[in-house]
CSV table of C-alpha atoms (C1' of nucleotides) in Angstrom, one decimal:
chain,number,residue,atom,x,y,z
A,1,MET,CA,0.0,0.0,0.0
A,2,THR,CA,2.8,2.4,0.9
A,3,ASP,CA,5.0,1.5,-2.0
A,4,GLN,CA,2.7,2.7,-4.8
A,5,SER,CA,4.4,4.7,-7.5
A,6,ALA,CA,4.5,8.5,-7.3
A,7,SER,CA,2.5,8.6,-10.6
A,8,ARG,CA,-0.3,6.5,-9.3
A,9,ARG,CA,-0.5,8.7,-6.2
A,10,ARG,CA,-0.7,11.9,-8.3
A,11,ILE,CA,-3.3,10.3,-10.6
A,12,LEU,CA,-5.6,9.5,-7.6
A,13,ASP,CA,-5.1,12.9,-6.1
A,14,ALA,CA,-5.8,14.7,-9.3
A,15,THR,CA,-9.0,12.6,-9.9
A,16,ARG,CA,-10.2,13.3,-6.4
A,17,ARG,CA,-9.7,17.0,-6.9
A,18,LEU,CA,-11.6,16.9,-10.2
A,19,ILE,CA,-14.5,15.1,-8.6
A,20,GLU,CA,-14.7,17.3,-5.5
A,21,ALA,CA,-14.6,20.5,-7.7
A,22,ASP,CA,-16.8,19.6,-10.6
A,23,GLY,CA,-18.4,16.2,-10.0
A,24,VAL,CA,-17.8,12.7,-11.4
A,25,ALA,CA,-18.9,13.7,-14.9
A,26,ALA,CA,-15.9,16.0,-15.1
A,27,VAL,CA,-13.4,13.1,-14.9
A,28,SER,CA,-12.0,12.1,-18.2
A,29,MET,CA,-8.9,10.1,-18.7
A,30,ARG,CA,-7.4,12.8,-21.0
A,31,LYS,CA,-8.1,15.5,-18.4
A,32,VAL,CA,-6.6,13.5,-15.5
A,33,ALA,CA,-3.6,12.8,-17.7
A,34,ALA,CA,-3.1,16.4,-18.6
A,35,GLU,CA,-3.3,17.3,-14.9
A,36,VAL,CA,-0.5,15.0,-14.0
A,37,GLY,CA,1.6,15.6,-17.1
A,38,LEU,CA,1.3,12.1,-18.6
A,39,ALA,CA,-0.1,10.7,-21.9
A,40,PRO,CA,-3.7,9.5,-21.4
A,41,THR,CA,-2.7,6.0,-22.0
A,42,ALA,CA,-0.3,5.9,-19.1
A,43,ILE,CA,-3.3,6.1,-16.7
A,44,TYR,CA,-4.3,2.6,-17.8
A,45,TRP,CA,-1.0,1.2,-16.8
A,46,HIS,CA,-1.2,2.7,-13.3
A,47,VAL,CA,-4.9,2.3,-12.3
A,48,GLY,CA,-6.7,0.5,-15.1
A,49,SER,CA,-9.9,1.7,-16.7
A,50,ARG,CA,-11.9,4.9,-15.8
A,51,GLU,CA,-14.2,2.8,-13.6
A,52,ASP,CA,-11.2,1.2,-11.8
A,53,LEU,CA,-9.9,4.7,-11.2
A,54,LEU,CA,-13.1,5.9,-9.8
A,55,HIS,CA,-13.4,2.9,-7.5
A,56,ALA,CA,-9.9,3.4,-6.2
A,57,VAL,CA,-10.7,7.1,-5.4
A,58,LEU,CA,-13.9,6.1,-3.6
A,59,ASP,CA,-11.9,3.6,-1.6
A,60,GLU,CA,-9.7,6.4,-0.3
A,61,MET,CA,-12.7,8.7,0.3
A,62,VAL,CA,-14.5,6.1,2.4
A,63,ALA,CA,-11.3,5.4,4.4
A,64,ASP,CA,-11.1,9.1,5.2
A,65,LEU,CA,-14.6,9.4,6.6
A,66,PRO,CA,-14.7,10.1,10.3
A,67,PRO,CA,-16.1,7.3,12.4
A,68,ILE,CA,-19.8,7.5,13.4
A,69,ARG,CA,-19.8,8.0,17.2
A,70,ALA,CA,-22.8,7.8,19.5
A,71,ARG,CA,-23.2,10.6,22.0
A,72,GLY,CA,-25.4,11.1,25.0
A,73,ALA,CA,-26.5,8.9,28.0
A,74,GLY,CA,-29.9,7.3,27.4
A,75,ALA,CA,-30.5,4.7,24.6
A,76,ARG,CA,-32.9,7.0,22.7
A,77,ASP,CA,-30.4,9.9,22.7
A,78,ARG,CA,-27.6,7.7,21.6
A,79,ILE,CA,-29.6,6.2,18.8
A,80,ALA,CA,-30.7,9.6,17.7
A,81,SER,CA,-27.2,10.9,17.7
A,82,VAL,CA,-26.0,8.1,15.4
A,83,ALA,CA,-28.8,9.0,13.0
A,84,ARG,CA,-27.9,12.6,13.1
A,85,ALA,CA,-24.2,12.0,12.7
A,86,ALA,CA,-24.8,9.7,9.7
A,87,ARG,CA,-26.8,12.3,8.0
A,88,GLN,CA,-24.4,15.1,8.8
A,89,GLU,CA,-21.5,13.1,7.5
A,90,PHE,CA,-22.9,13.0,4.0
A,91,LEU,CA,-24.1,16.5,4.0
A,92,ASP,CA,-20.5,17.4,4.7
A,93,GLN,CA,-19.1,14.9,2.1
A,94,VAL,CA,-21.4,15.3,-0.9
A,95,ALA,CA,-18.7,14.2,-3.3
A,96,THR,CA,-18.3,10.9,-1.5
A,97,LEU,CA,-22.1,10.2,-1.6
A,98,GLN,CA,-22.3,11.2,-5.2
A,99,LEU,CA,-19.5,9.0,-6.3
A,100,ALA,CA,-20.7,6.0,-4.2
A,101,THR,CA,-24.2,6.4,-5.7
A,102,GLU,CA,-22.7,6.5,-9.2
A,103,LEU,CA,-20.7,3.4,-8.7
A,104,GLY,CA,-23.5,1.5,-7.0
A,105,ARG,CA,-21.7,1.4,-3.7
A,106,GLY,CA,-24.1,3.5,-1.6
A,107,ASN,CA,-24.7,0.4,0.5
A,108,GLU,CA,-21.2,0.5,1.7
A,109,LEU,CA,-21.8,3.9,3.2
A,110,SER,CA,-25.0,2.7,4.7
A,111,PHE,CA,-23.3,-0.2,6.3
A,112,ARG,CA,-21.2,2.0,8.6
A,113,THR,CA,-24.5,3.4,10.0
A,114,GLN,CA,-26.0,-0.1,10.3
A,115,VAL,CA,-23.2,-1.3,12.5
A,116,ALA,CA,-23.3,1.8,14.7
A,117,LEU,CA,-27.0,1.4,15.2
A,118,ALA,CA,-26.7,-2.3,15.9
A,119,ARG,CA,-24.2,-1.5,18.7
A,120,GLU,CA,-26.6,1.0,20.3
A,121,MET,CA,-29.5,-1.4,20.0
A,122,THR,CA,-27.5,-4.1,21.7
A,123,THR,CA,-26.4,-1.7,24.5
A,124,ALA,CA,-30.1,-0.7,25.0
A,125,ASP,CA,-31.1,-4.4,25.3
A,126,LEU,CA,-33.4,-4.1,22.3
A,127,GLU,CA,-33.8,-7.5,20.8
A,128,GLY,CA,-35.5,-9.7,18.2
A,129,ASP,CA,-37.5,-8.7,15.2
A,130,ASP,CA,-38.6,-5.4,16.7
A,131,ALA,CA,-35.0,-4.2,17.1
A,132,VAL,CA,-34.2,-5.2,13.5
A,133,ALA,CA,-37.3,-3.5,12.2
A,134,ALA,CA,-36.5,-0.4,14.2
A,135,LEU,CA,-32.9,-0.4,12.9
A,136,ARG,CA,-33.9,-0.8,9.3
A,137,SER,CA,-36.6,1.9,9.5
A,138,ILE,CA,-34.2,4.4,11.0
A,139,LEU,CA,-31.7,3.4,8.3
A,140,PHE,CA,-34.1,4.1,5.5
A,141,LEU,CA,-35.2,7.4,7.1
A,142,VAL,CA,-31.6,8.6,7.2
A,143,GLY,CA,-30.7,7.3,3.8
A,144,GLY,CA,-33.9,8.7,2.3
A,145,PHE,CA,-33.3,12.2,3.7
A,146,VAL,CA,-29.7,12.2,2.6
A,147,VAL,CA,-30.4,11.1,-0.9
A,148,ILE,CA,-33.4,13.4,-1.4
A,149,GLU,CA,-31.7,16.4,0.1
A,150,GLU,CA,-28.8,15.7,-2.3
A,151,GLN,CA,-31.1,15.6,-5.3
A,152,TYR,CA,-32.8,18.8,-4.2
A,153,ARG,CA,-29.5,20.5,-4.0
A,154,GLN,CA,-28.5,19.4,-7.5
A,155,ARG,CA,-31.7,20.8,-9.1
A,156,PRO,CA,-30.5,22.4,-12.4
A,157,PRO,CA,-30.9,26.2,-12.6
A,158,GLY,CA,-33.8,26.2,-15.0
A,159,GLU,CA,-36.0,23.7,-13.0
A,160,LEU,CA,-38.8,24.8,-10.8
A,161,ALA,CA,-38.9,23.9,-7.1
A,162,THR,CA,-42.1,22.4,-5.8
A,163,ARG,CA,-42.7,25.5,-3.8
A,164,ASP,CA,-43.0,27.3,-7.1
A,165,LEU,CA,-45.5,24.7,-8.4
A,166,TRP,CA,-47.6,25.2,-5.3
A,167,ALA,CA,-47.9,28.9,-6.0
A,168,GLU,CA,-50.1,28.0,-9.0
A,169,VAL,CA,-52.3,25.5,-7.2
A,170,ASP,CA,-56.0,26.6,-6.9
A,171,ASP,CA,-57.8,23.7,-5.5
A,172,PRO,CA,-60.9,24.2,-3.4
A,173,ASP,CA,-60.3,20.8,-1.7
A,174,ILE,CA,-57.0,22.1,-0.3
A,175,ASP,CA,-56.8,24.2,2.9
A,176,PRO,CA,-55.4,27.6,1.8
A,177,ALA,CA,-53.2,27.6,4.9
A,178,ILE,CA,-51.6,24.3,3.8
A,179,ARG,CA,-51.2,25.6,0.3
A,180,GLU,CA,-49.6,28.8,1.6
A,181,ALA,CA,-47.2,26.9,3.8
A,182,MET,CA,-46.1,24.7,0.9
A,183,THR,CA,-45.0,27.7,-1.1
A,184,GLY,CA,-42.5,28.4,1.6
A,185,PRO,CA,-39.0,26.8,1.9
A,186,THR,CA,-38.5,23.5,3.6
A,187,ASP,CA,-36.3,23.5,6.7
A,188,THR,CA,-34.8,20.1,6.1
A,189,ASP,CA,-32.8,20.1,9.4
A,190,ALA,CA,-36.0,20.7,11.4
A,191,LEU,CA,-37.9,18.2,9.3
A,192,PHE,CA,-35.3,15.5,9.8
A,193,THR,CA,-35.3,16.1,13.6
A,194,TYR,CA,-39.1,16.0,13.6
A,195,SER,CA,-39.4,12.8,11.5
A,196,LEU,CA,-36.6,11.1,13.5
A,197,ASP,CA,-38.3,12.0,16.8
A,198,ARG,CA,-41.7,10.8,15.7
A,199,LEU,CA,-40.2,7.5,14.4
A,200,LEU,CA,-38.2,6.9,17.6
A,201,ASP,CA,-41.4,7.7,19.6
A,202,ALA,CA,-43.1,4.9,17.8
A,203,VAL,CA,-40.3,2.5,17.5
A,204,LEU,CA,-38.6,2.5,20.9
A,205,ASP,CA,-40.2,0.4,23.6
B,1,MET,CA,-49.7,19.3,-30.0
B,2,THR,CA,-51.5,17.0,-32.4
B,3,ASP,CA,-49.9,18.4,-35.6
B,4,GLN,CA,-46.4,17.3,-34.8
B,5,SER,CA,-44.5,15.8,-37.6
B,6,ALA,CA,-44.4,12.0,-38.0
B,7,SER,CA,-40.6,12.1,-37.7
B,8,ARG,CA,-40.7,13.9,-34.4
B,9,ARG,CA,-43.3,11.3,-33.1
B,10,ARG,CA,-41.0,8.4,-34.2
B,11,ILE,CA,-38.0,10.0,-32.6
B,12,LEU,CA,-39.7,10.4,-29.2
B,13,ASP,CA,-41.1,6.9,-29.4
B,14,ALA,CA,-37.7,5.4,-30.3
B,15,THR,CA,-36.0,7.3,-27.5
B,16,ARG,CA,-38.5,6.1,-24.9
B,17,ARG,CA,-38.1,2.6,-26.1
B,18,LEU,CA,-34.3,2.9,-25.7
B,19,ILE,CA,-34.7,4.3,-22.2
B,20,GLU,CA,-37.2,1.7,-21.0
B,21,ALA,CA,-35.1,-1.1,-22.4
B,22,ASP,CA,-31.5,-0.1,-21.5
B,23,GLY,CA,-31.6,3.1,-19.4
B,24,VAL,CA,-30.9,6.7,-20.1
B,25,ALA,CA,-27.2,6.1,-20.7
B,26,ALA,CA,-28.1,4.0,-23.8
B,27,VAL,CA,-29.6,7.0,-25.6
B,28,SER,CA,-27.3,8.5,-28.1
B,29,MET,CA,-28.3,10.8,-31.0
B,30,ARG,CA,-26.7,8.4,-33.5
B,31,LYS,CA,-28.5,5.4,-32.1
B,32,VAL,CA,-31.9,7.2,-32.1
B,33,ALA,CA,-31.3,8.4,-35.6
B,34,ALA,CA,-30.4,4.8,-36.8
B,35,GLU,CA,-33.6,3.6,-35.1
B,36,VAL,CA,-35.8,5.9,-37.1
B,37,GLY,CA,-33.8,5.9,-40.3
B,38,LEU,CA,-32.6,9.5,-40.3
B,39,ALA,CA,-29.2,11.1,-40.3
B,40,PRO,CA,-28.1,12.0,-36.7
B,41,THR,CA,-28.2,15.7,-37.5
B,42,ALA,CA,-31.9,15.5,-38.4
B,43,ILE,CA,-32.7,14.9,-34.7
B,44,TYR,CA,-31.6,18.4,-33.9
B,45,TRP,CA,-34.0,19.9,-36.3
B,46,HIS,CA,-37.0,18.1,-34.8
B,47,VAL,CA,-36.3,18.0,-31.1
B,48,GLY,CA,-33.1,20.0,-30.4
B,49,SER,CA,-30.3,18.8,-28.3
B,50,ARG,CA,-30.0,15.4,-26.5
B,51,GLU,CA,-31.1,17.1,-23.3
B,52,ASP,CA,-34.1,18.7,-25.0
B,53,LEU,CA,-35.0,15.2,-26.3
B,54,LEU,CA,-34.8,13.6,-22.9
B,55,HIS,CA,-37.0,16.4,-21.4
B,56,ALA,CA,-39.6,15.9,-24.1
B,57,VAL,CA,-39.7,12.2,-23.5
B,58,LEU,CA,-40.0,12.7,-19.7
B,59,ASP,CA,-42.9,15.1,-20.3
B,60,GLU,CA,-44.8,12.3,-22.0
B,61,MET,CA,-43.9,9.7,-19.4
B,62,VAL,CA,-45.2,12.0,-16.6
B,63,ALA,CA,-48.4,12.7,-18.6
B,64,ASP,CA,-48.9,8.9,-18.9
B,65,LEU,CA,-48.7,8.3,-15.1
B,66,PRO,CA,-51.9,7.2,-13.6
B,67,PRO,CA,-53.5,9.6,-11.1
B,68,ILE,CA,-52.8,9.0,-7.4
B,69,ARG,CA,-56.1,8.1,-5.9
B,70,ALA,CA,-57.0,7.8,-2.2
B,71,ARG,CA,-58.8,4.7,-1.1
B,72,GLY,CA,-60.6,3.8,2.2
B,73,ALA,CA,-62.9,5.6,4.5
B,74,GLY,CA,-61.1,7.0,7.5
B,75,ALA,CA,-58.5,9.8,7.3
B,76,ARG,CA,-55.6,7.6,8.3
B,77,ASP,CA,-56.5,4.9,5.8
B,78,ARG,CA,-56.8,7.4,3.0
B,79,ILE,CA,-53.5,9.1,3.8
B,80,ALA,CA,-51.8,5.7,4.0
B,81,SER,CA,-53.3,4.6,0.7
B,82,VAL,CA,-51.9,7.7,-1.0
B,83,ALA,CA,-48.4,7.0,0.4
B,84,ARG,CA,-48.6,3.4,-0.8
B,85,ALA,CA,-50.0,4.4,-4.2
B,86,ALA,CA,-47.2,6.9,-4.7
B,87,ARG,CA,-44.5,4.4,-3.9
B,88,GLN,CA,-46.1,1.7,-6.0
B,89,GLU,CA,-46.3,4.0,-9.0
B,90,PHE,CA,-42.6,4.4,-9.1
B,91,LEU,CA,-41.8,0.8,-8.4
B,92,ASP,CA,-43.9,0.2,-11.5
B,93,GLN,CA,-42.4,3.0,-13.6
B,94,VAL,CA,-38.7,2.7,-12.8
B,95,ALA,CA,-37.7,4.4,-16.1
B,96,THR,CA,-39.7,7.5,-15.3
B,97,LEU,CA,-38.1,7.8,-11.9
B,98,GLN,CA,-34.6,7.3,-13.3
B,99,LEU,CA,-35.0,9.8,-16.1
B,100,ALA,CA,-36.6,12.4,-13.8
B,101,THR,CA,-33.7,12.0,-11.3
B,102,GLU,CA,-31.2,12.3,-14.1
B,103,LEU,CA,-32.8,15.5,-15.4
B,104,GLY,CA,-33.2,17.0,-11.9
B,105,ARG,CA,-37.0,16.8,-12.2
B,106,GLY,CA,-37.7,14.4,-9.3
B,107,ASN,CA,-39.5,17.2,-7.6
B,108,GLU,CA,-42.2,17.2,-10.3
B,109,LEU,CA,-43.0,13.6,-9.5
B,110,SER,CA,-43.0,14.4,-5.8
B,111,PHE,CA,-45.4,17.2,-6.4
B,112,ARG,CA,-48.2,14.9,-7.5
B,113,THR,CA,-48.0,13.1,-4.1
B,114,GLN,CA,-47.8,16.4,-2.3
B,115,VAL,CA,-51.1,17.6,-3.8
B,116,ALA,CA,-52.8,14.3,-3.1
B,117,LEU,CA,-51.7,14.3,0.5
B,118,ALA,CA,-52.7,18.0,1.0
B,119,ARG,CA,-56.2,17.0,-0.2
B,120,GLU,CA,-56.5,14.3,2.3
B,121,MET,CA,-55.2,16.5,5.1
B,122,THR,CA,-57.8,19.1,4.3
B,123,THR,CA,-60.6,16.5,4.2
B,124,ALA,CA,-59.4,15.2,7.6
B,125,ASP,CA,-59.5,18.7,9.0
B,126,LEU,CA,-55.8,18.6,9.9
B,127,GLU,CA,-54.5,22.2,10.0
B,128,GLY,CA,-51.6,24.4,10.7
B,129,ASP,CA,-47.9,23.6,11.1
B,130,ASP,CA,-48.6,20.1,12.4
B,131,ALA,CA,-50.4,19.2,9.2
B,132,VAL,CA,-47.6,20.6,7.0
B,133,ALA,CA,-44.9,18.9,9.1
B,134,ALA,CA,-46.9,15.6,8.9
B,135,LEU,CA,-47.3,16.0,5.1
B,136,ARG,CA,-43.6,16.7,4.5
B,137,SER,CA,-42.4,13.9,6.8
B,138,ILE,CA,-44.7,11.4,4.9
B,139,LEU,CA,-43.4,12.8,1.6
B,140,PHE,CA,-39.7,12.3,2.6
B,141,LEU,CA,-40.5,8.8,3.8
B,142,VAL,CA,-42.1,7.8,0.5
B,143,GLY,CA,-39.4,9.6,-1.6
B,144,GLY,CA,-36.6,8.1,0.5
B,145,PHE,CA,-37.9,4.6,0.2
B,146,VAL,CA,-38.5,4.9,-3.6
B,147,VAL,CA,-35.0,6.3,-4.3
B,148,ILE,CA,-33.2,3.9,-2.0
B,149,GLU,CA,-35.0,0.8,-3.3
B,150,GLU,CA,-34.2,2.0,-6.8
B,151,GLN,CA,-30.5,2.3,-5.9
B,152,TYR,CA,-30.6,-1.1,-4.3
B,153,ARG,CA,-32.1,-2.6,-7.4
B,154,GLN,CA,-29.4,-1.1,-9.6
B,155,ARG,CA,-26.5,-2.5,-7.6
B,156,PRO,CA,-23.9,-3.7,-10.2
B,157,PRO,CA,-23.2,-7.4,-10.4
B,158,GLY,CA,-19.9,-7.4,-8.7
B,159,GLU,CA,-20.8,-5.3,-5.7
B,160,LEU,CA,-21.6,-6.8,-2.3
B,161,ALA,CA,-25.0,-6.3,-0.6
B,162,THR,CA,-24.8,-5.1,3.0
B,163,ARG,CA,-26.2,-8.5,4.0
B,164,ASP,CA,-22.9,-10.0,2.7
B,165,LEU,CA,-20.9,-7.4,4.7
B,166,TRP,CA,-22.8,-8.4,7.8
B,167,ALA,CA,-21.8,-12.0,7.4
B,168,GLU,CA,-18.2,-11.0,8.2
B,169,VAL,CA,-19.0,-8.9,11.3
B,170,ASP,CA,-17.6,-10.2,14.5
B,171,ASP,CA,-18.3,-7.6,17.1
B,172,PRO,CA,-18.9,-8.5,20.8
B,173,ASP,CA,-20.9,-5.3,21.3
B,174,ILE,CA,-23.5,-6.5,18.8
B,175,ASP,CA,-26.3,-8.9,19.7
B,176,PRO,CA,-25.7,-12.1,17.6
B,177,ALA,CA,-29.4,-12.3,16.9
B,178,ILE,CA,-29.4,-8.8,15.3
B,179,ARG,CA,-26.3,-9.7,13.3
B,180,GLU,CA,-27.9,-12.9,12.1
B,181,ALA,CA,-31.1,-11.0,11.1
B,182,MET,CA,-29.0,-8.4,9.2
B,183,THR,CA,-27.5,-11.2,7.0
B,184,GLY,CA,-31.0,-11.9,5.8
B,185,PRO,CA,-32.8,-10.2,2.9
B,186,THR,CA,-34.8,-7.0,3.6
B,187,ASP,CA,-38.5,-7.2,2.8
B,188,THR,CA,-38.9,-3.6,1.7
B,189,ASP,CA,-42.7,-3.9,1.2
B,190,ALA,CA,-43.1,-4.9,4.9
B,191,LEU,CA,-40.5,-2.4,6.0
B,192,PHE,CA,-42.3,0.4,4.2
B,193,THR,CA,-45.7,-0.6,5.7
B,194,TYR,CA,-44.1,-0.8,9.1
B,195,SER,CA,-42.3,2.6,8.8
B,196,LEU,CA,-45.4,4.3,7.4
B,197,ASP,CA,-47.6,2.9,10.2
B,198,ARG,CA,-45.2,4.0,12.9
B,199,LEU,CA,-44.9,7.5,11.4
B,200,LEU,CA,-48.7,7.8,11.0
B,201,ASP,CA,-49.1,6.7,14.6
B,202,ALA,CA,-46.9,9.5,15.8
B,203,VAL,CA,-48.0,12.2,13.3
B,204,LEU,CA,-51.8,11.9,13.2
B,205,ASP,CA,-53.6,13.5,16.2
C,1,DA,C1',-40.0,22.6,-44.1
C,2,DC,C1',-37.1,18.8,-43.8
C,3,DC,C1',-32.9,16.3,-44.3
C,4,DT,C1',-27.9,15.0,-45.5
C,5,DG,C1',-22.7,15.2,-45.2
C,6,DA,C1',-18.7,17.1,-43.8
C,7,DA,C1',-16.4,18.7,-40.0
C,8,DC,C1',-14.9,19.8,-35.1
C,9,DA,C1',-13.9,18.8,-30.5
C,10,DC,C1',-14.4,15.6,-27.5
C,11,DC,C1',-14.7,10.6,-25.4
C,12,DG,C1',-12.6,5.4,-23.6
C,13,DT,C1',-9.6,1.9,-24.8
C,14,DT,C1',-6.0,-1.3,-27.1
C,15,DC,C1',-1.6,-2.2,-28.5
C,16,DA,C1',2.8,-2.0,-30.5
C,17,DA,C1',6.9,0.3,-29.7
C,18,DG,C1',10.2,2.7,-27.1
C,19,DT,C1',13.5,3.4,-22.8
D,1,DA,C1',8.8,-1.0,-14.9
D,2,DC,C1',7.0,2.9,-17.0
D,3,DC,C1',5.5,5.7,-20.8
D,4,DT,C1',4.3,7.5,-25.7
D,5,DG,C1',1.9,7.7,-30.2
D,6,DA,C1',-1.0,5.9,-33.4
D,7,DA,C1',-5.3,4.1,-34.1
D,8,DC,C1',-10.3,2.6,-33.5
D,9,DA,C1',-14.9,3.1,-32.4
D,10,DC,C1',-17.6,5.9,-30.3
D,11,DC,C1',-19.8,10.7,-28.6
D,12,DG,C1',-22.7,15.8,-29.1
D,13,DT,C1',-23.1,19.5,-32.0
D,14,DT,C1',-22.8,23.2,-35.9
D,15,DC,C1',-23.5,24.5,-40.3
D,16,DA,C1',-23.5,24.9,-45.2
D,17,DA,C1',-25.8,22.7,-48.7
D,18,DG,C1',-29.4,20.3,-50.9
D,19,DT,C1',-34.6,19.3,-52.1
DNA sequence: ACCTGAACACCGTTCAAGT
DNA sequence: ACCTGAACACCGTTCAAGT
């Protein structure tokens, strides 16, 4: 691992820089090669195909993720803190999430959270099918929020947000107050806390 | 709308066929052109760029989606039925979801569910911030499930599922029964029903 | 109005050839 | 072991030219 060639090291670093600056789509073999001052074909010798290259970069990104640590005293607090930490991790590391999704390795990221949750469930003496169902439902909540928030952030300039679409709704079967509220922005932080709290209410003991 | 040229019609149909068979990535101007028997450059005259083409196809896919209808008598049943119908719609129309995500128009799909939920909230006399928070949390639950299930389905052949990763876990802080259960398959239908029920428990009155 | 062909600037990838 | 250059089969897109 430590005796990799300097060229390989520079190729991986340049690729990661490209991804974090302009997204996965911005990575081309010719661009990476230019960045490190090699012929495009030299990349193949060091890291293999474009896909191999992206996988290698993701490996390093995943290794660099901070561990998910539980905080707090009670079981509920600790479980909630894991869920919040997992979400925060990917809000902070958008490139990692995007690359993992692109390569079909989102499950690897999810796994870290699964293990952390399983530890807290065990500590809290939660057992059996209920514990597993609770674990998985929390997992989907976190994963769902992260992925949807990410999609929301990547909405192309021209596209309308749903709050704009709501401004044009004129439906007598819909409470005007609800309609009005839907034209406002969504506070995803607050919504996540709310959803998580409600789910934990229902799922724990 | 009805007086579009036959060529344009055939271009849109061929593109949609390509997307539904092999995914968005399989759509190239040259392939579409070959499919309809025109020179690649003729596509530009009829539908504009590749992006314009994809947007036009998505427009038609969205128009073809069946309306989301509430079923049942009580408020809770009707709200749950909307959530289930919304999820089912996209499990049935994977190509539509994939294309919308790719084009950053996932919010449009979400909007249909938002309106249907707002109607049921109004009928049930749910009002104020609580109703909106409930609506949005249900929305994120449905959206999260749909997107994650979709990602899960697209896992490339070589990649490991998290259940495989669990098989190698040997952590004294994790209940062996939980570990064992996590090596099994996830019944996403049951998990969705479970999560939705728990959320509705906590969110409705 | 509708379509073609040539052309440009990009891709990923293979492979023989060099040092 | 490490790297280059030529080459192949693809891309999206523009534009002048044809009917």
